[in-house]
Amino acid sequence: KDLSAYGPAGSGAPAAGGDDDDDDDDIDLFGSDDEDAKAERERRLAEYAAKKAKKPALIAKSSLLLDVKPWDDETDMAELEKCVRTIEADGLLWGASKLVPVGYGIRKLQINAVIEDDKISTDFLEDEITKFEDYVQSMDIAAFNKI
């Protein structure tokens, strides 16, 4: 039997056009997108990729506060600072410095440095600073902040 035969009791005749089976082509619920939608999607993806490529990559930087300790109170701190500032590398920028009293007349050098995390490591800085054995007893990182 036709599906329309099971309708309300008052409708004795089946609905007109019940034999037409091509009605389901009007709305395709599970079909794929048409060509225009695919082209639009591809165009938007290409625009997004181009826009993303134009942005510069974020460079991770860190700010360090280094404590450079001399051997004794007779160490020439001006020469110590000159030696530390002679260390140059790509991604390393020296900042302000000051002499901080430690005790018994000994002062340590506190110096700021900004490094690019991908290019400079703290181990590199420590190795380079402690190479000045005549002036430097030890080096510590007093503060380490990501920028």
Tab-separated table of C-alpha atoms in Angstrom:
chain	number	residue	atom	x	y	z
A	1	LYS	CA	0.000	0.000	0.000
A	2	ASP	CA	0.950	3.579	-0.550
A	3	LEU	CA	1.977	5.524	2.536
A	4	SER	CA	-0.767	8.108	1.976
A	5	ALA	CA	-3.374	5.349	2.348
A	6	TYR	CA	-2.743	5.321	6.088
A	7	GLY	CA	-3.715	8.992	6.530
A	8	PRO	CA	-6.754	10.387	8.414
A	9	ALA	CA	-10.132	8.701	7.992
A	10	GLY	CA	-11.617	11.643	6.072
A	11	SER	CA	-9.185	11.429	3.176
A	12	GLY	CA	-10.359	8.683	0.928
A	13	ALA	CA	-8.104	9.438	-2.011
A	14	PRO	CA	-4.334	9.231	-1.968
A	15	ALA	CA	-2.443	12.486	-2.371
A	16	ALA	CA	-1.853	13.641	-5.903
A	17	GLY	CA	1.609	13.025	-7.246
A	18	GLY	CA	2.228	10.103	-4.928
A	19	ASP	CA	3.842	8.101	-7.727
A	20	ASP	CA	6.555	10.719	-8.271
A	21	ASP	CA	9.799	9.285	-6.818
A	22	ASP	CA	12.199	12.075	-7.803
A	23	ASP	CA	11.112	14.377	-4.923
A	24	ASP	CA	14.075	13.322	-2.783
A	25	ASP	CA	16.560	15.013	-5.138
A	26	ASP	CA	15.525	18.484	-3.945
A	27	ILE	CA	17.179	18.269	-0.517
A	28	ASP	CA	20.340	16.217	-0.163
A	29	LEU	CA	20.921	15.890	3.581
A	30	PHE	CA	23.969	13.662	3.349
A	31	GLY	CA	25.410	14.857	0.085
A	32	SER	CA	28.680	16.655	-0.439
A	33	ASP	CA	29.069	20.412	-0.780
A	34	ASP	CA	28.642	21.829	-4.196
A	35	GLU	CA	31.615	23.093	-6.167
A	36	ASP	CA	31.115	26.746	-5.168
A	37	ALA	CA	31.294	25.926	-1.461
A	38	LYS	CA	34.431	23.852	-1.991
A	39	ALA	CA	36.079	26.650	-3.941
A	40	GLU	CA	35.127	29.181	-1.246
A	41	ARG	CA	36.559	26.952	1.466
A	42	GLU	CA	39.831	26.483	-0.427
A	43	ARG	CA	40.078	30.229	-1.031
A	44	ARG	CA	39.590	30.989	2.684
A	45	LEU	CA	42.165	28.388	3.703
A	46	ALA	CA	44.668	29.916	1.286
A	47	GLU	CA	43.958	33.417	2.660
A	48	TYR	CA	44.432	32.176	6.229
A	49	ALA	CA	47.723	30.463	5.385
A	50	ALA	CA	49.025	33.600	3.649
A	51	LYS	CA	47.974	35.790	6.575
A	52	LYS	CA	49.624	33.450	9.062
A	53	ALA	CA	52.843	33.360	7.024
A	54	LYS	CA	53.091	37.168	7.093
A	55	LYS	CA	53.194	37.286	10.914
A	56	PRO	CA	56.718	37.228	12.327
A	57	ALA	CA	57.474	34.362	14.648
A	58	LEU	CA	57.474	35.280	18.319
A	59	ILE	CA	61.010	35.344	19.683
A	60	ALA	CA	61.230	34.002	23.220
A	61	LYS	CA	63.446	36.212	25.362
A	62	SER	CA	64.512	36.154	28.981
A	63	SER	CA	65.813	38.810	31.328
A	64	LEU	CA	68.602	37.687	33.639
A	65	LEU	CA	70.073	39.348	36.701
A	66	LEU	CA	73.532	37.902	37.222
A	67	ASP	CA	75.638	38.061	40.380
A	68	VAL	CA	79.331	37.929	39.513
A	69	LYS	CA	81.464	37.441	42.627
A	70	PRO	CA	85.146	38.404	42.773
A	71	TRP	CA	87.923	36.584	44.631
A	72	ASP	CA	88.494	39.251	47.260
A	73	ASP	CA	88.134	42.922	48.110
A	74	GLU	CA	91.242	43.826	46.119
A	75	THR	CA	89.802	42.679	42.783
A	76	ASP	CA	89.454	45.528	40.272
A	77	MET	CA	85.672	45.605	39.785
A	78	ALA	CA	85.812	48.047	36.852
A	79	GLU	CA	88.076	45.634	34.991
A	80	LEU	CA	85.784	42.746	35.960
A	81	GLU	CA	82.807	44.556	34.448
A	82	LYS	CA	84.780	45.321	31.266
A	83	CYS	CA	85.676	41.647	30.932
A	84	VAL	CA	82.059	40.552	31.358
A	85	ARG	CA	80.828	43.084	28.802
A	86	THR	CA	83.385	41.855	26.246
A	87	ILE	CA	81.305	38.685	25.900
A	88	GLU	CA	79.349	39.190	22.703
A	89	ALA	CA	77.004	36.789	20.978
A	90	ASP	CA	74.003	36.905	18.687
A	91	GLY	CA	70.948	37.153	20.940
A	92	LEU	CA	72.779	38.636	23.952
A	93	LEU	CA	72.257	42.207	25.140
A	94	TRP	CA	73.929	43.577	28.271
A	95	GLY	CA	71.982	45.994	30.446
A	96	ALA	CA	72.620	48.088	33.527
A	97	SER	CA	75.003	47.020	36.253
A	98	LYS	CA	75.824	47.983	39.812
A	99	LEU	CA	78.173	46.984	42.596
A	100	VAL	CA	76.470	45.480	45.645
A	101	PRO	CA	78.277	45.108	48.980
A	102	VAL	CA	78.531	41.503	50.172
A	103	GLY	CA	80.508	41.944	53.387
A	104	TYR	CA	84.038	42.525	54.681
A	105	GLY	CA	84.618	45.140	51.997
A	106	ILE	CA	83.832	42.724	49.168
A	107	ARG	CA	81.393	43.856	46.482
A	108	LYS	CA	79.750	41.749	43.789
A	109	LEU	CA	78.805	42.867	40.309
A	110	GLN	CA	75.087	42.675	39.542
A	111	ILE	CA	74.481	42.960	35.822
A	112	ASN	CA	71.363	42.652	33.672
A	113	ALA	CA	71.322	40.669	30.456
A	114	VAL	CA	68.569	39.987	27.933
A	115	ILE	CA	68.958	36.761	25.980
A	116	GLU	CA	67.071	35.082	23.157
A	117	ASP	CA	66.218	31.647	24.511
A	118	ASP	CA	66.863	29.812	21.234
A	119	LYS	CA	70.321	31.318	20.719
A	120	ILE	CA	71.876	31.757	24.179
A	121	SER	CA	71.785	29.429	27.163
A	122	THR	CA	72.563	30.252	30.773
A	123	ASP	CA	75.270	27.582	30.714
A	124	PHE	CA	76.997	29.439	27.879
A	125	LEU	CA	76.954	32.662	29.895
A	126	GLU	CA	78.268	30.960	33.007
A	127	ASP	CA	81.092	29.275	31.090
A	128	GLU	CA	82.098	32.516	29.379
A	129	ILE	CA	82.031	34.614	32.553
A	130	THR	CA	83.936	32.108	34.671
A	131	LYS	CA	86.708	31.994	32.026
A	132	PHE	CA	87.990	35.238	33.566
A	133	GLU	CA	89.582	33.286	36.421
A	134	ASP	CA	91.780	36.182	37.556
A	135	TYR	CA	88.703	38.233	38.470
A	136	VAL	CA	85.713	35.890	38.853
A	137	GLN	CA	85.275	33.434	41.696
A	138	SER	CA	81.717	32.406	40.815
A	139	MET	CA	78.577	33.490	39.036
A	140	ASP	CA	74.947	33.047	40.085
A	141	ILE	CA	71.635	33.827	38.443
A	142	ALA	CA	69.812	36.104	40.897
A	143	ALA	CA	66.661	36.493	38.764
A	144	PHE	CA	65.361	34.835	35.605
A	145	ASN	CA	62.245	36.293	33.950
A	146	LYS	CA	60.614	35.373	30.642
A	147	ILE	CA	59.747	38.361	28.499
